[in-house]
Short mmCIF file of C-alpha atoms in Angstrom, two decimals:
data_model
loop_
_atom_site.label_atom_id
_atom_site.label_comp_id
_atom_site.label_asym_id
_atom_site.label_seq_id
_atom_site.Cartn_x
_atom_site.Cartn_y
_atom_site.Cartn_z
CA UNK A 1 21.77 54.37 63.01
CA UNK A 2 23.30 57.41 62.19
CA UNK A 3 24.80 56.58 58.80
CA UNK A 4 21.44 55.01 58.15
CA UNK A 5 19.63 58.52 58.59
CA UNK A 6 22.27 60.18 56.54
CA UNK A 7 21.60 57.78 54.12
CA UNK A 8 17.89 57.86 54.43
CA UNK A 9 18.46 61.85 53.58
CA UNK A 10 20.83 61.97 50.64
CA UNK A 11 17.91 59.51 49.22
CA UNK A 12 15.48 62.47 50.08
CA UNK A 13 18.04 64.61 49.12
CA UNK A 14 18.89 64.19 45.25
CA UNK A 15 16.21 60.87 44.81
CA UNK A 16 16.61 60.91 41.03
CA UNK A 17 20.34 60.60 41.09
CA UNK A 18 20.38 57.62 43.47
CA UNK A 19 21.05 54.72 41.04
CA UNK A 20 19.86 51.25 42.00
CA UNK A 21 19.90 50.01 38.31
CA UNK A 22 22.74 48.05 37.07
CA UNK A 23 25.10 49.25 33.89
CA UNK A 24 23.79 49.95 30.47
CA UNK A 25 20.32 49.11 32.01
CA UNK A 26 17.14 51.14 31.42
CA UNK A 27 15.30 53.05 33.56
CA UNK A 28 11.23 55.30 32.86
CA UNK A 29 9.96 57.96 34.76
CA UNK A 30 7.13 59.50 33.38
CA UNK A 31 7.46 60.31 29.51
CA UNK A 32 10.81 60.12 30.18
CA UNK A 33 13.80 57.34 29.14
CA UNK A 34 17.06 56.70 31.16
CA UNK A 35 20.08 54.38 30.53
CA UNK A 36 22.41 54.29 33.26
CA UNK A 37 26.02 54.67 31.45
CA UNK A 38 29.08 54.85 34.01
CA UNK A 39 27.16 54.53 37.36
CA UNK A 40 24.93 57.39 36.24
CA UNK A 41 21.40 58.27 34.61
CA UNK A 42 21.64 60.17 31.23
CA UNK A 43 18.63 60.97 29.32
CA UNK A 44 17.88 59.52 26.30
CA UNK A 45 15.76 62.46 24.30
CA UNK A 46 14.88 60.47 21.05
CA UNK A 47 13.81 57.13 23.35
CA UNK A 48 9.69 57.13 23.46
CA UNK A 49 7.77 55.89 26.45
CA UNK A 50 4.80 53.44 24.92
CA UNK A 51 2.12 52.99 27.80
CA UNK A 52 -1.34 50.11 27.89
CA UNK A 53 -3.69 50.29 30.84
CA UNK A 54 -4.99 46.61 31.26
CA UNK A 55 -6.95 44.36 33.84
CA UNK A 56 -3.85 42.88 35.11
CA UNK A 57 -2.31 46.72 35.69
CA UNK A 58 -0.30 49.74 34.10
CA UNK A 59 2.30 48.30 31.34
CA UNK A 60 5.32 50.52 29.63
CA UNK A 61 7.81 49.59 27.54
CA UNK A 62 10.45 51.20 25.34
CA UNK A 63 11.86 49.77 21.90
CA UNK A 64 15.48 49.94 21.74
CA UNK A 65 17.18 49.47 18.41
CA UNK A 66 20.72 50.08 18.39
CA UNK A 67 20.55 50.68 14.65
CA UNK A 68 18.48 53.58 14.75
CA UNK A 69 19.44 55.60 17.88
CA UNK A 70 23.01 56.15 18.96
CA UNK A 71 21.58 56.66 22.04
CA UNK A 72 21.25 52.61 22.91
CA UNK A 73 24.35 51.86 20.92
CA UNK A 74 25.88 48.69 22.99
CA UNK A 75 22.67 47.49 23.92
CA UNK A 76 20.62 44.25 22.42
CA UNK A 77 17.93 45.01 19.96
CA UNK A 78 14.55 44.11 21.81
CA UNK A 79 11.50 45.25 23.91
CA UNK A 80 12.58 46.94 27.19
CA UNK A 81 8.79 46.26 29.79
CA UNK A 82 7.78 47.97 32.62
CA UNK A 83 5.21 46.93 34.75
CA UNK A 84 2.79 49.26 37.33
CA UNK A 85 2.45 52.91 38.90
CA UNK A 86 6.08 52.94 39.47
CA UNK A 87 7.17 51.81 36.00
CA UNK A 88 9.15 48.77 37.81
CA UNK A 89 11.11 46.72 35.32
CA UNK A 90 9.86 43.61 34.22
CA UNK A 91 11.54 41.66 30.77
CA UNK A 92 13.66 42.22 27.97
CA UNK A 93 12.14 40.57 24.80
CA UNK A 94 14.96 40.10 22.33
CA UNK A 95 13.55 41.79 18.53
CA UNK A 96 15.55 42.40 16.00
CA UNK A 97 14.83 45.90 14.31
CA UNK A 98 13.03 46.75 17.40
CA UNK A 99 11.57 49.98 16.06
CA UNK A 100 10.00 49.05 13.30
CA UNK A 101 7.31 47.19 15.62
CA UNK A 102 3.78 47.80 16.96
CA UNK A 103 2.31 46.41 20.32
CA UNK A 104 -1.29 45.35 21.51
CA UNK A 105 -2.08 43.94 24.91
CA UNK A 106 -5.18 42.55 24.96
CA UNK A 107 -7.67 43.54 27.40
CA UNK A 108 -6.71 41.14 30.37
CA UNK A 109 -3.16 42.71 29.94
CA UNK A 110 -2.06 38.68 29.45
CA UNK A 111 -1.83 38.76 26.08
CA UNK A 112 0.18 40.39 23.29
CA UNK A 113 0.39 41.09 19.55
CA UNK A 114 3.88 42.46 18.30
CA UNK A 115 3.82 43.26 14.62
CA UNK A 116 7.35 44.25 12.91
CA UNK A 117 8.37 45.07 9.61
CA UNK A 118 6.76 47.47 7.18
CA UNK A 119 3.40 48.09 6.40
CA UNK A 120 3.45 45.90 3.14
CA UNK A 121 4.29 42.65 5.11
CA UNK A 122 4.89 42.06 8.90
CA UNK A 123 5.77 39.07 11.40
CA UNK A 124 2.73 39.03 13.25
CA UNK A 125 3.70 37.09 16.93
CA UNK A 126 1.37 36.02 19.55
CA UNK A 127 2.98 36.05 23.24
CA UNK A 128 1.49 34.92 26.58
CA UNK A 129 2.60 36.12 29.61
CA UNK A 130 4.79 33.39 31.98
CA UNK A 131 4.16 31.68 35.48
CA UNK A 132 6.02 34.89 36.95
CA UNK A 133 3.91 37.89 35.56
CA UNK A 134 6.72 39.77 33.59
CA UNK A 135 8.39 37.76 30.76
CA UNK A 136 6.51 36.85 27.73
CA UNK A 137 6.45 33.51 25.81
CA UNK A 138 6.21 33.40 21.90
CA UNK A 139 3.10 31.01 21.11
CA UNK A 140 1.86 31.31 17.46
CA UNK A 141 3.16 33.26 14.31
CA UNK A 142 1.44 34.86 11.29
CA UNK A 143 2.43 36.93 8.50
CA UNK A 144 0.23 39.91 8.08
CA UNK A 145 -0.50 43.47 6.54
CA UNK A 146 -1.06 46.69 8.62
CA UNK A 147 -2.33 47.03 12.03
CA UNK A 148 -3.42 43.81 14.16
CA UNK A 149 -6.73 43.94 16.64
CA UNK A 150 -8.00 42.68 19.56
CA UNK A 151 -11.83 41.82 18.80
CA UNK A 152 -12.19 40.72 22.84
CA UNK A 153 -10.15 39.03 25.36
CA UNK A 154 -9.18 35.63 24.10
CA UNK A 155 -9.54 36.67 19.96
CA UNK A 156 -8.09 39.21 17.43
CA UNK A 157 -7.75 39.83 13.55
CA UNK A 158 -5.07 40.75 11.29
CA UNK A 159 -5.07 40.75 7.16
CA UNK A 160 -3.25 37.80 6.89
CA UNK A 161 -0.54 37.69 4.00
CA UNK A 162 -0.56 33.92 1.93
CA UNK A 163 3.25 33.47 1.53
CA UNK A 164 2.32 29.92 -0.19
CA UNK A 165 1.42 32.27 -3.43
CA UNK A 166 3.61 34.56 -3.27
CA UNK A 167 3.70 38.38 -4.36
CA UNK A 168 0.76 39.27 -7.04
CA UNK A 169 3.22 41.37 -9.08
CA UNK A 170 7.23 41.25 -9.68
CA UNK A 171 7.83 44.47 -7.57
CA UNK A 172 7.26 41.94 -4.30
CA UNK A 173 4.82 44.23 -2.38
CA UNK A 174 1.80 43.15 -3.76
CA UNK A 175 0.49 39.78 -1.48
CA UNK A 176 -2.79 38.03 -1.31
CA UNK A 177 -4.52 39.56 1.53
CA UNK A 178 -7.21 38.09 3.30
CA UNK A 179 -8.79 39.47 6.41
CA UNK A 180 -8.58 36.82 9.32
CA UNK A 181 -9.44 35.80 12.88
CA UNK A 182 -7.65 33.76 15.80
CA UNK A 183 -9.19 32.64 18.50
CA UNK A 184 -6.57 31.82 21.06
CA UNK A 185 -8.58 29.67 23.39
CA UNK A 186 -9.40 27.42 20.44
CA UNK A 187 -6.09 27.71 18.55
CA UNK A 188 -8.36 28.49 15.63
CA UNK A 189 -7.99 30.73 12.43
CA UNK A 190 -10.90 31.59 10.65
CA UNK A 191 -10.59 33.68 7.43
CA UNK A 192 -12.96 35.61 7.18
CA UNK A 193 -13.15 37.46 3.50
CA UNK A 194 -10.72 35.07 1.32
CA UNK A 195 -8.78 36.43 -1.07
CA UNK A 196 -9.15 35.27 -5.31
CA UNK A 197 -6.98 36.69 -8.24
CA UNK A 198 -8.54 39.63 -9.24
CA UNK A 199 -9.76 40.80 -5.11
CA UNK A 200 -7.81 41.84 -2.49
CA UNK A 201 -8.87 42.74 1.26
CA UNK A 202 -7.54 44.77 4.33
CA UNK A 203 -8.36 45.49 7.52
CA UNK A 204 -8.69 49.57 7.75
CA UNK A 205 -10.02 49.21 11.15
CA UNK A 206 -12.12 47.89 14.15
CA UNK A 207 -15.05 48.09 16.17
CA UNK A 208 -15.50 45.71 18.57
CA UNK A 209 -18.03 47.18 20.48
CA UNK A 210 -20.07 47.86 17.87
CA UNK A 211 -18.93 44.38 16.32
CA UNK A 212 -17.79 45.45 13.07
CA UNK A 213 -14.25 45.88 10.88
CA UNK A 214 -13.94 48.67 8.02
CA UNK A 215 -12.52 46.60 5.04
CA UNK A 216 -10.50 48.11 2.02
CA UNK A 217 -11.16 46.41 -0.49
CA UNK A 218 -8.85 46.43 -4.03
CA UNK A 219 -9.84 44.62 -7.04
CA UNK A 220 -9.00 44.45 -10.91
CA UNK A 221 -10.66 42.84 -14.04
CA UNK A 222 -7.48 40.54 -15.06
CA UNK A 223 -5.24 39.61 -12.81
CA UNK A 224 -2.27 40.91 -14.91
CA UNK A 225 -3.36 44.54 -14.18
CA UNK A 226 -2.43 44.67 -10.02
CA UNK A 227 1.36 46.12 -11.49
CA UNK A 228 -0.46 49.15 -12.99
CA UNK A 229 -2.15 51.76 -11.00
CA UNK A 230 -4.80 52.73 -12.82
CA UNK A 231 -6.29 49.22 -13.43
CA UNK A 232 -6.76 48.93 -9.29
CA UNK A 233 -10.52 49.65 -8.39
CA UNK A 234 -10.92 50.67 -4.08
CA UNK A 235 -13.81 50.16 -2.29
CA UNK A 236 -15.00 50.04 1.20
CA UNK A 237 -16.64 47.40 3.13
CA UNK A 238 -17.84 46.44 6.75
CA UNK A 239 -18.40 43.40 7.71
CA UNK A 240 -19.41 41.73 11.13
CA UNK A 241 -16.92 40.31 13.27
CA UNK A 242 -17.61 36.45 13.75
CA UNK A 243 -19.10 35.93 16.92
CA UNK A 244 -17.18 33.76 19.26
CA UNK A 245 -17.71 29.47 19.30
#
């Protein structure tokens, strides 16, 4: 009993230096990022803290990417998740070039969008969360443009990029973009402004409770001129988001 209350008070005592994690694991408290490197916690100052209040709770996560901070050096590239009030860890999601993505839980905290790359063309994936509440499972892929939203629980839209024809211009960053919809009860995707040859569109942003997306649209007279500049004609559009089936 004794060395169990001089236990319980060194934990009282210096509580942040008590380790529980194992080696090279990660650890968040607050805004704050820890790795524990030779049974110890050491800061990481250039990790970020990325937060989502859902339905289903409080979720964190942190993207390493050994290629960008030495900080993680050693460590898989992936999506480090932390689940509740007391930022308890929950997965690793294997990602290579981890911080170059985006994340979006959906509303029920369920569902996720992770979008990496750069802006000009992205892997767009759609994960579920498993049977045990902390791992996520890979269940559709897209290519896409820019930012992806969720519209409502169960559906979200993306510009989605048509590899099938390839970049307009020789540069490569250039794509046929066409604004789009999934539902993921239905397993459905619904375009929903279609790209031609001379008209390009992109999501600039959504309202879902007012039930609307802001749409950039580009456009030129022949569809030679989308390599020069000053041929390119902008405009912007909303449109309604398709109610659901």
């Amino acid at each position: 009993m004794k060395k169990l209350a001089c236990l319980c008070a060194l934990m009282m005592l210096f509580g942040a230096s008590v380790v529980w994690a194992a080696e090279g694991e990660y650890i968040v408290r607050g805004d704050k990022v820890y790795r524990v490197q030779d049974g110890k916690e050491r800061l990481l100052e250039d990790e970020v803290v990325f937060r989502a209040e859902t339905d289903a709770g409080k979720w964190a996560w942190v993207l390493v990417d050994p290629e960008l901070s030495e900080g993680v050096k050693g460590s898989e590239s992936g999506v480090y998740f932390f689940r509740g009030e007391e930022d308890a860890p929950a997965s690793f999601l294997p990602m290579k070039n981890a911080g170059e993505c985006m994340m979006e839980f959906s509303p029920s905290g369920e569902k996720l969008l992770i979008c990496c790359g750069d802006e000009a063309r992205q892997d767009l994936g759609y994960y579920v969360l498993d049977d045990a509440g902390k791992g996520w499972v890979r269940k559709a892929s897209f290519v896409s443009a820019g930012h992806a939203f969720w519209v409502d629980p169960h559906r979200f839209v993306f510009t989605a990029i048509d590899t099938e024809k390839g970049p307009r211009t020789k540069a490569g960053d250039d794509w046929w973009c066409s604004p789009s919809l999934y539902d993921t009860l239905e397993k459905e995707l619904t375009v929903i402004i279609k790209a031609t040859s001379t008209k390009n569109y992109f999501i600039g942003g959504c309202d879902d409770e007012g039930g609307s997306l802001d749409i950039n649209e580009s456009s030129v007279k022949n569809p030679k001129d989308w390599g020069n500049e000053n041929k390119i004609k902008y405009k912007e559009l909303t449109v309604p988001i398709p109610a659901a089936g």
